[in-house]
Amino acid sequence: MKIREIMTRDVQTVRPDDSIRRAAQLMDQLNVGILPVCDGRDLVGVVTDRDITIRAISAGKLPDRCKVAEVMTANPRYCYEDDPVGSVTELMAGQQVRRVPVVDRNDRLTGIVSLGDLATDAKNDRAVQDALERISTPSQPDRT
């Protein structure tokens, strides 16, 4: 099975120069915890609700003045839409991430695949089940 078969298409994005307030409002509206950050159709990062809380709000940044680029994860891990589900679950497990942007072979954003997509659509694959378990295993906290 290929990622294109289970990924979420037509995802909303934000730009690097958007405010984190706009990103948070969009997350709230869409009921999501991550947004791809794009310059045009080119993926340049991802911003999560955790990025906004930990990297911005806890540091005292003002939501209307802080830009997404200041708190996003630049150069995020991504996969290709024609990648096999198994290789993407291994990527997710190895990085302990629950969501991965999906791009085409021209590196243009085409969607996102989440832990939920994998659990719902690939639940009968033992390798997927093993990877989901590894993704969900808590890692050690970063105390630096």
mmCIF file with all atom_site columns, C-alpha atoms in Angstrom:
data_model
loop_
_atom_site.group_PDB
_atom_site.id
_atom_site.type_symbol
_atom_site.label_atom_id
_atom_site.label_alt_id
_atom_site.label_comp_id
_atom_site.label_asym_id
_atom_site.label_entity_id
_atom_site.label_seq_id
_atom_site.pdbx_PDB_ins_code
_atom_site.Cartn_x
_atom_site.Cartn_y
_atom_site.Cartn_z
_atom_site.occupancy
_atom_site.B_iso_or_equiv
_atom_site.pdbx_formal_charge
_atom_site.auth_seq_id
_atom_site.auth_comp_id
_atom_site.auth_asym_id
_atom_site.auth_atom_id
_atom_site.pdbx_PDB_model_num
ATOM 1   C CA . MET A 1 1   ? 0.000   0.000  0.000  1.00 0.00 ? 1   MET A CA 1
ATOM 2   C CA . LYS A 1 2   ? 1.280   3.494  -0.880 1.00 0.00 ? 2   LYS A CA 1
ATOM 3   C CA . ILE A 1 3   ? 0.983   6.581  1.329  1.00 0.00 ? 3   ILE A CA 1
ATOM 4   C CA . ARG A 1 4   ? -1.146  8.352  -1.318 1.00 0.00 ? 4   ARG A CA 1
ATOM 5   C CA . GLU A 1 5   ? -3.860  5.804  -0.584 1.00 0.00 ? 5   GLU A CA 1
ATOM 6   C CA . ILE A 1 6   ? -4.256  6.795  3.067  1.00 0.00 ? 6   ILE A CA 1
ATOM 7   C CA . MET A 1 7   ? -2.929  10.360 3.391  1.00 0.00 ? 7   MET A CA 1
ATOM 8   C CA . THR A 1 8   ? -5.092  13.405 3.975  1.00 0.00 ? 8   THR A CA 1
ATOM 9   C CA . ARG A 1 9   ? -5.184  15.623 0.894  1.00 0.00 ? 9   ARG A CA 1
ATOM 10  C CA . ASP A 1 10  ? -5.926  19.333 0.484  1.00 0.00 ? 10  ASP A CA 1
ATOM 11  C CA . VAL A 1 11  ? -4.332  20.310 3.776  1.00 0.00 ? 11  VAL A CA 1
ATOM 12  C CA . GLN A 1 12  ? -4.395  23.926 4.870  1.00 0.00 ? 12  GLN A CA 1
ATOM 13  C CA . THR A 1 13  ? -1.034  25.636 5.163  1.00 0.00 ? 13  THR A CA 1
ATOM 14  C CA . VAL A 1 14  ? 0.453   28.786 6.633  1.00 0.00 ? 14  VAL A CA 1
ATOM 15  C CA . ARG A 1 15  ? 3.261   30.979 5.360  1.00 0.00 ? 15  ARG A CA 1
ATOM 16  C CA . PRO A 1 16  ? 6.470   31.653 7.284  1.00 0.00 ? 16  PRO A CA 1
ATOM 17  C CA . ASP A 1 17  ? 5.482   35.320 7.672  1.00 0.00 ? 17  ASP A CA 1
ATOM 18  C CA . ASP A 1 18  ? 2.008   34.561 9.093  1.00 0.00 ? 18  ASP A CA 1
ATOM 19  C CA . SER A 1 19  ? 1.534   35.286 12.795 1.00 0.00 ? 19  SER A CA 1
ATOM 20  C CA . ILE A 1 20  ? 1.354   32.445 15.261 1.00 0.00 ? 20  ILE A CA 1
ATOM 21  C CA . ARG A 1 21  ? -2.105  33.773 16.187 1.00 0.00 ? 21  ARG A CA 1
ATOM 22  C CA . ARG A 1 22  ? -3.257  33.059 12.625 1.00 0.00 ? 22  ARG A CA 1
ATOM 23  C CA . ALA A 1 23  ? -1.705  29.580 12.801 1.00 0.00 ? 23  ALA A CA 1
ATOM 24  C CA . ALA A 1 24  ? -3.388  28.871 16.153 1.00 0.00 ? 24  ALA A CA 1
ATOM 25  C CA . GLN A 1 25  ? -6.744  30.132 14.891 1.00 0.00 ? 25  GLN A CA 1
ATOM 26  C CA . LEU A 1 26  ? -6.481  27.915 11.810 1.00 0.00 ? 26  LEU A CA 1
ATOM 27  C CA . MET A 1 27  ? -5.555  24.911 13.973 1.00 0.00 ? 27  MET A CA 1
ATOM 28  C CA . ASP A 1 28  ? -8.571  25.608 16.162 1.00 0.00 ? 28  ASP A CA 1
ATOM 29  C CA . GLN A 1 29  ? -10.884 26.001 13.171 1.00 0.00 ? 29  GLN A CA 1
ATOM 30  C CA . LEU A 1 30  ? -9.654  22.785 11.549 1.00 0.00 ? 30  LEU A CA 1
ATOM 31  C CA . ASN A 1 31  ? -9.228  20.849 14.814 1.00 0.00 ? 31  ASN A CA 1
ATOM 32  C CA . VAL A 1 32  ? -5.630  19.911 13.956 1.00 0.00 ? 32  VAL A CA 1
ATOM 33  C CA . GLY A 1 33  ? -2.358  20.140 15.850 1.00 0.00 ? 33  GLY A CA 1
ATOM 34  C CA . ILE A 1 34  ? -0.004  20.702 12.926 1.00 0.00 ? 34  ILE A CA 1
ATOM 35  C CA . LEU A 1 35  ? 0.150   22.876 9.842  1.00 0.00 ? 35  LEU A CA 1
ATOM 36  C CA . PRO A 1 36  ? 2.626   22.620 6.995  1.00 0.00 ? 36  PRO A CA 1
ATOM 37  C CA . VAL A 1 37  ? 4.486   25.869 6.388  1.00 0.00 ? 37  VAL A CA 1
ATOM 38  C CA . CYS A 1 38  ? 4.814   26.619 2.697  1.00 0.00 ? 38  CYS A CA 1
ATOM 39  C CA . ASP A 1 39  ? 6.418   29.243 0.531  1.00 0.00 ? 39  ASP A CA 1
ATOM 40  C CA . GLY A 1 40  ? 4.081   28.925 -2.423 1.00 0.00 ? 40  GLY A CA 1
ATOM 41  C CA . ARG A 1 41  ? 3.693   25.164 -2.804 1.00 0.00 ? 41  ARG A CA 1
ATOM 42  C CA . ASP A 1 42  ? 7.174   24.449 -1.448 1.00 0.00 ? 42  ASP A CA 1
ATOM 43  C CA . LEU A 1 43  ? 7.274   22.894 2.013  1.00 0.00 ? 43  LEU A CA 1
ATOM 44  C CA . VAL A 1 44  ? 9.682   24.873 4.214  1.00 0.00 ? 44  VAL A CA 1
ATOM 45  C CA . GLY A 1 45  ? 8.598   23.706 7.653  1.00 0.00 ? 45  GLY A CA 1
ATOM 46  C CA . VAL A 1 46  ? 5.868   22.578 9.993  1.00 0.00 ? 46  VAL A CA 1
ATOM 47  C CA . VAL A 1 47  ? 4.365   24.320 12.980 1.00 0.00 ? 47  VAL A CA 1
ATOM 48  C CA . THR A 1 48  ? 2.568   22.490 15.754 1.00 0.00 ? 48  THR A CA 1
ATOM 49  C CA . ASP A 1 49  ? 0.405   23.559 18.641 1.00 0.00 ? 49  ASP A CA 1
ATOM 50  C CA . ARG A 1 50  ? 3.303   22.510 20.854 1.00 0.00 ? 50  ARG A CA 1
ATOM 51  C CA . ASP A 1 51  ? 5.721   24.772 18.926 1.00 0.00 ? 51  ASP A CA 1
ATOM 52  C CA . ILE A 1 52  ? 3.415   27.711 19.536 1.00 0.00 ? 52  ILE A CA 1
ATOM 53  C CA . THR A 1 53  ? 3.042   26.919 23.228 1.00 0.00 ? 53  THR A CA 1
ATOM 54  C CA . ILE A 1 54  ? 6.609   25.946 24.073 1.00 0.00 ? 54  ILE A CA 1
ATOM 55  C CA . ARG A 1 55  ? 8.704   28.041 21.695 1.00 0.00 ? 55  ARG A CA 1
ATOM 56  C CA . ALA A 1 56  ? 6.559   31.177 21.650 1.00 0.00 ? 56  ALA A CA 1
ATOM 57  C CA . ILE A 1 57  ? 4.094   31.590 24.489 1.00 0.00 ? 57  ILE A CA 1
ATOM 58  C CA . SER A 1 58  ? 6.397   30.249 27.214 1.00 0.00 ? 58  SER A CA 1
ATOM 59  C CA . ALA A 1 59  ? 9.102   32.627 25.942 1.00 0.00 ? 59  ALA A CA 1
ATOM 60  C CA . GLY A 1 60  ? 6.740   35.600 26.192 1.00 0.00 ? 60  GLY A CA 1
ATOM 61  C CA . LYS A 1 61  ? 6.378   36.193 22.455 1.00 0.00 ? 61  LYS A CA 1
ATOM 62  C CA . LEU A 1 62  ? 3.298   38.125 21.409 1.00 0.00 ? 62  LEU A CA 1
ATOM 63  C CA . PRO A 1 63  ? 0.941   36.094 19.201 1.00 0.00 ? 63  PRO A CA 1
ATOM 64  C CA . ASP A 1 64  ? 0.308   38.928 16.729 1.00 0.00 ? 64  ASP A CA 1
ATOM 65  C CA . ARG A 1 65  ? 3.982   39.853 16.399 1.00 0.00 ? 65  ARG A CA 1
ATOM 66  C CA . CYS A 1 66  ? 5.638   36.449 16.449 1.00 0.00 ? 66  CYS A CA 1
ATOM 67  C CA . LYS A 1 67  ? 5.960   34.945 12.989 1.00 0.00 ? 67  LYS A CA 1
ATOM 68  C CA . VAL A 1 68  ? 5.521   31.263 12.243 1.00 0.00 ? 68  VAL A CA 1
ATOM 69  C CA . ALA A 1 69  ? 9.119   31.201 10.949 1.00 0.00 ? 69  ALA A CA 1
ATOM 70  C CA . GLU A 1 70  ? 10.365  31.996 14.471 1.00 0.00 ? 70  GLU A CA 1
ATOM 71  C CA . VAL A 1 71  ? 8.887   28.847 16.028 1.00 0.00 ? 71  VAL A CA 1
ATOM 72  C CA . MET A 1 72  ? 8.408   26.336 13.214 1.00 0.00 ? 72  MET A CA 1
ATOM 73  C CA . THR A 1 73  ? 10.518  23.281 12.609 1.00 0.00 ? 73  THR A CA 1
ATOM 74  C CA . ALA A 1 74  ? 12.424  24.055 9.424  1.00 0.00 ? 74  ALA A CA 1
ATOM 75  C CA . ASN A 1 75  ? 13.354  21.313 6.969  1.00 0.00 ? 75  ASN A CA 1
ATOM 76  C CA . PRO A 1 76  ? 10.955  18.769 8.465  1.00 0.00 ? 76  PRO A CA 1
ATOM 77  C CA . ARG A 1 77  ? 11.019  15.059 7.795  1.00 0.00 ? 77  ARG A CA 1
ATOM 78  C CA . TYR A 1 78  ? 8.668   14.264 4.943  1.00 0.00 ? 78  TYR A CA 1
ATOM 79  C CA . CYS A 1 79  ? 7.768   11.377 2.690  1.00 0.00 ? 79  CYS A CA 1
ATOM 80  C CA . TYR A 1 80  ? 6.796   10.935 -0.922 1.00 0.00 ? 80  TYR A CA 1
ATOM 81  C CA . GLU A 1 81  ? 3.252   10.060 -1.922 1.00 0.00 ? 81  GLU A CA 1
ATOM 82  C CA . ASP A 1 82  ? 4.490   6.910  -3.669 1.00 0.00 ? 82  ASP A CA 1
ATOM 83  C CA . ASP A 1 83  ? 6.430   5.653  -0.626 1.00 0.00 ? 83  ASP A CA 1
ATOM 84  C CA . PRO A 1 84  ? 5.233   2.350  0.818  1.00 0.00 ? 84  PRO A CA 1
ATOM 85  C CA . VAL A 1 85  ? 3.304   2.643  4.077  1.00 0.00 ? 85  VAL A CA 1
ATOM 86  C CA . GLY A 1 86  ? 5.890   0.461  5.808  1.00 0.00 ? 86  GLY A CA 1
ATOM 87  C CA . SER A 1 87  ? 8.787   2.791  5.093  1.00 0.00 ? 87  SER A CA 1
ATOM 88  C CA . VAL A 1 88  ? 6.813   5.800  6.333  1.00 0.00 ? 88  VAL A CA 1
ATOM 89  C CA . THR A 1 89  ? 5.821   4.042  9.536  1.00 0.00 ? 89  THR A CA 1
ATOM 90  C CA . GLU A 1 90  ? 9.510   3.259  10.083 1.00 0.00 ? 90  GLU A CA 1
ATOM 91  C CA . LEU A 1 91  ? 10.355  6.939  9.556  1.00 0.00 ? 91  LEU A CA 1
ATOM 92  C CA . MET A 1 92  ? 7.653   7.954  12.027 1.00 0.00 ? 92  MET A CA 1
ATOM 93  C CA . ALA A 1 93  ? 8.748   5.360  14.570 1.00 0.00 ? 93  ALA A CA 1
ATOM 94  C CA . GLY A 1 94  ? 12.425  6.264  14.258 1.00 0.00 ? 94  GLY A CA 1
ATOM 95  C CA . GLN A 1 95  ? 11.733  9.966  14.737 1.00 0.00 ? 95  GLN A CA 1
ATOM 96  C CA . GLN A 1 96  ? 8.812   9.420  17.135 1.00 0.00 ? 96  GLN A CA 1
ATOM 97  C CA . VAL A 1 97  ? 6.597   11.760 15.154 1.00 0.00 ? 97  VAL A CA 1
ATOM 98  C CA . ARG A 1 98  ? 2.874   11.345 14.716 1.00 0.00 ? 98  ARG A CA 1
ATOM 99  C CA . ARG A 1 99  ? 2.427   13.306 11.486 1.00 0.00 ? 99  ARG A CA 1
ATOM 100 C CA . VAL A 1 100 ? 4.529   13.618 8.341  1.00 0.00 ? 100 VAL A CA 1
ATOM 101 C CA . PRO A 1 101 ? 4.011   15.961 5.387  1.00 0.00 ? 101 PRO A CA 1
ATOM 102 C CA . VAL A 1 102 ? 3.680   14.229 2.017  1.00 0.00 ? 102 VAL A CA 1
ATOM 103 C CA . VAL A 1 103 ? 5.233   15.651 -1.154 1.00 0.00 ? 103 VAL A CA 1
ATOM 104 C CA . ASP A 1 104 ? 5.303   14.658 -4.810 1.00 0.00 ? 104 ASP A CA 1
ATOM 105 C CA . ARG A 1 105 ? 8.508   13.937 -6.711 1.00 0.00 ? 105 ARG A CA 1
ATOM 106 C CA . ASN A 1 106 ? 8.809   17.691 -7.443 1.00 0.00 ? 106 ASN A CA 1
ATOM 107 C CA . ASP A 1 107 ? 8.897   18.266 -3.666 1.00 0.00 ? 107 ASP A CA 1
ATOM 108 C CA . ARG A 1 108 ? 5.495   19.997 -3.720 1.00 0.00 ? 108 ARG A CA 1
ATOM 109 C CA . LEU A 1 109 ? 3.184   19.438 -0.766 1.00 0.00 ? 109 LEU A CA 1
ATOM 110 C CA . THR A 1 110 ? 0.335   17.072 -1.614 1.00 0.00 ? 110 THR A CA 1
ATOM 111 C CA . GLY A 1 111 ? -0.915  16.060 1.822  1.00 0.00 ? 111 GLY A CA 1
ATOM 112 C CA . ILE A 1 112 ? -0.105  14.834 5.288  1.00 0.00 ? 112 ILE A CA 1
ATOM 113 C CA . VAL A 1 113 ? -0.173  11.398 6.861  1.00 0.00 ? 113 VAL A CA 1
ATOM 114 C CA . SER A 1 114 ? -0.921  10.943 10.536 1.00 0.00 ? 114 SER A CA 1
ATOM 115 C CA . LEU A 1 115 ? -0.812  8.235  13.118 1.00 0.00 ? 115 LEU A CA 1
ATOM 116 C CA . GLY A 1 116 ? -4.603  8.178  12.854 1.00 0.00 ? 116 GLY A CA 1
ATOM 117 C CA . ASP A 1 117 ? -4.453  7.594  9.093  1.00 0.00 ? 117 ASP A CA 1
ATOM 118 C CA . LEU A 1 118 ? -2.139  4.649  9.651  1.00 0.00 ? 118 LEU A CA 1
ATOM 119 C CA . ALA A 1 119 ? -4.195  3.191  12.482 1.00 0.00 ? 119 ALA A CA 1
ATOM 120 C CA . THR A 1 120 ? -7.450  3.510  10.560 1.00 0.00 ? 120 THR A CA 1
ATOM 121 C CA . ASP A 1 121 ? -6.399  2.484  7.074  1.00 0.00 ? 121 ASP A CA 1
ATOM 122 C CA . ALA A 1 122 ? -3.498  0.111  7.596  1.00 0.00 ? 122 ALA A CA 1
ATOM 123 C CA . LYS A 1 123 ? -4.521  -1.616 10.815 1.00 0.00 ? 123 LYS A CA 1
ATOM 124 C CA . ASN A 1 124 ? -4.139  -5.155 9.502  1.00 0.00 ? 124 ASN A CA 1
ATOM 125 C CA . ASP A 1 125 ? -0.455  -4.829 8.651  1.00 0.00 ? 125 ASP A CA 1
ATOM 126 C CA . ARG A 1 126 ? 1.702   -6.227 11.500 1.00 0.00 ? 126 ARG A CA 1
ATOM 127 C CA . ALA A 1 127 ? 4.634   -3.978 10.576 1.00 0.00 ? 127 ALA A CA 1
ATOM 128 C CA . VAL A 1 128 ? 2.372   -0.951 10.846 1.00 0.00 ? 128 VAL A CA 1
ATOM 129 C CA . GLN A 1 129 ? 1.113   -2.106 14.237 1.00 0.00 ? 129 GLN A CA 1
ATOM 130 C CA . ASP A 1 130 ? 4.688   -2.536 15.490 1.00 0.00 ? 130 ASP A CA 1
ATOM 131 C CA . ALA A 1 131 ? 5.692   0.901  14.223 1.00 0.00 ? 131 ALA A CA 1
ATOM 132 C CA . LEU A 1 132 ? 2.634   2.532  15.779 1.00 0.00 ? 132 LEU A CA 1
ATOM 133 C CA . GLU A 1 133 ? 3.605   1.043  19.102 1.00 0.00 ? 133 GLU A CA 1
ATOM 134 C CA . ARG A 1 134 ? 7.155   2.439  18.767 1.00 0.00 ? 134 ARG A CA 1
ATOM 135 C CA . ILE A 1 135 ? 5.843   5.886  17.783 1.00 0.00 ? 135 ILE A CA 1
ATOM 136 C CA . SER A 1 136 ? 3.656   5.939  20.877 1.00 0.00 ? 136 SER A CA 1
ATOM 137 C CA . THR A 1 137 ? 6.367   4.849  23.302 1.00 0.00 ? 137 THR A CA 1
ATOM 138 C CA . PRO A 1 138 ? 7.366   7.878  25.369 1.00 0.00 ? 138 PRO A CA 1
ATOM 139 C CA . SER A 1 139 ? 10.889  9.112  24.816 1.00 0.00 ? 139 SER A CA 1
ATOM 140 C CA . GLN A 1 140 ? 13.120  10.613 27.453 1.00 0.00 ? 140 GLN A CA 1
ATOM 141 C CA . PRO A 1 141 ? 12.444  14.291 28.115 1.00 0.00 ? 141 PRO A CA 1
ATOM 142 C CA . ASP A 1 142 ? 14.906  16.812 26.738 1.00 0.00 ? 142 ASP A CA 1
ATOM 143 C CA . ARG A 1 143 ? 16.037  18.713 29.838 1.00 0.00 ? 143 ARG A CA 1
ATOM 144 C CA . THR A 1 144 ? 18.600  20.925 28.101 1.00 0.00 ? 144 THR A CA 1
#
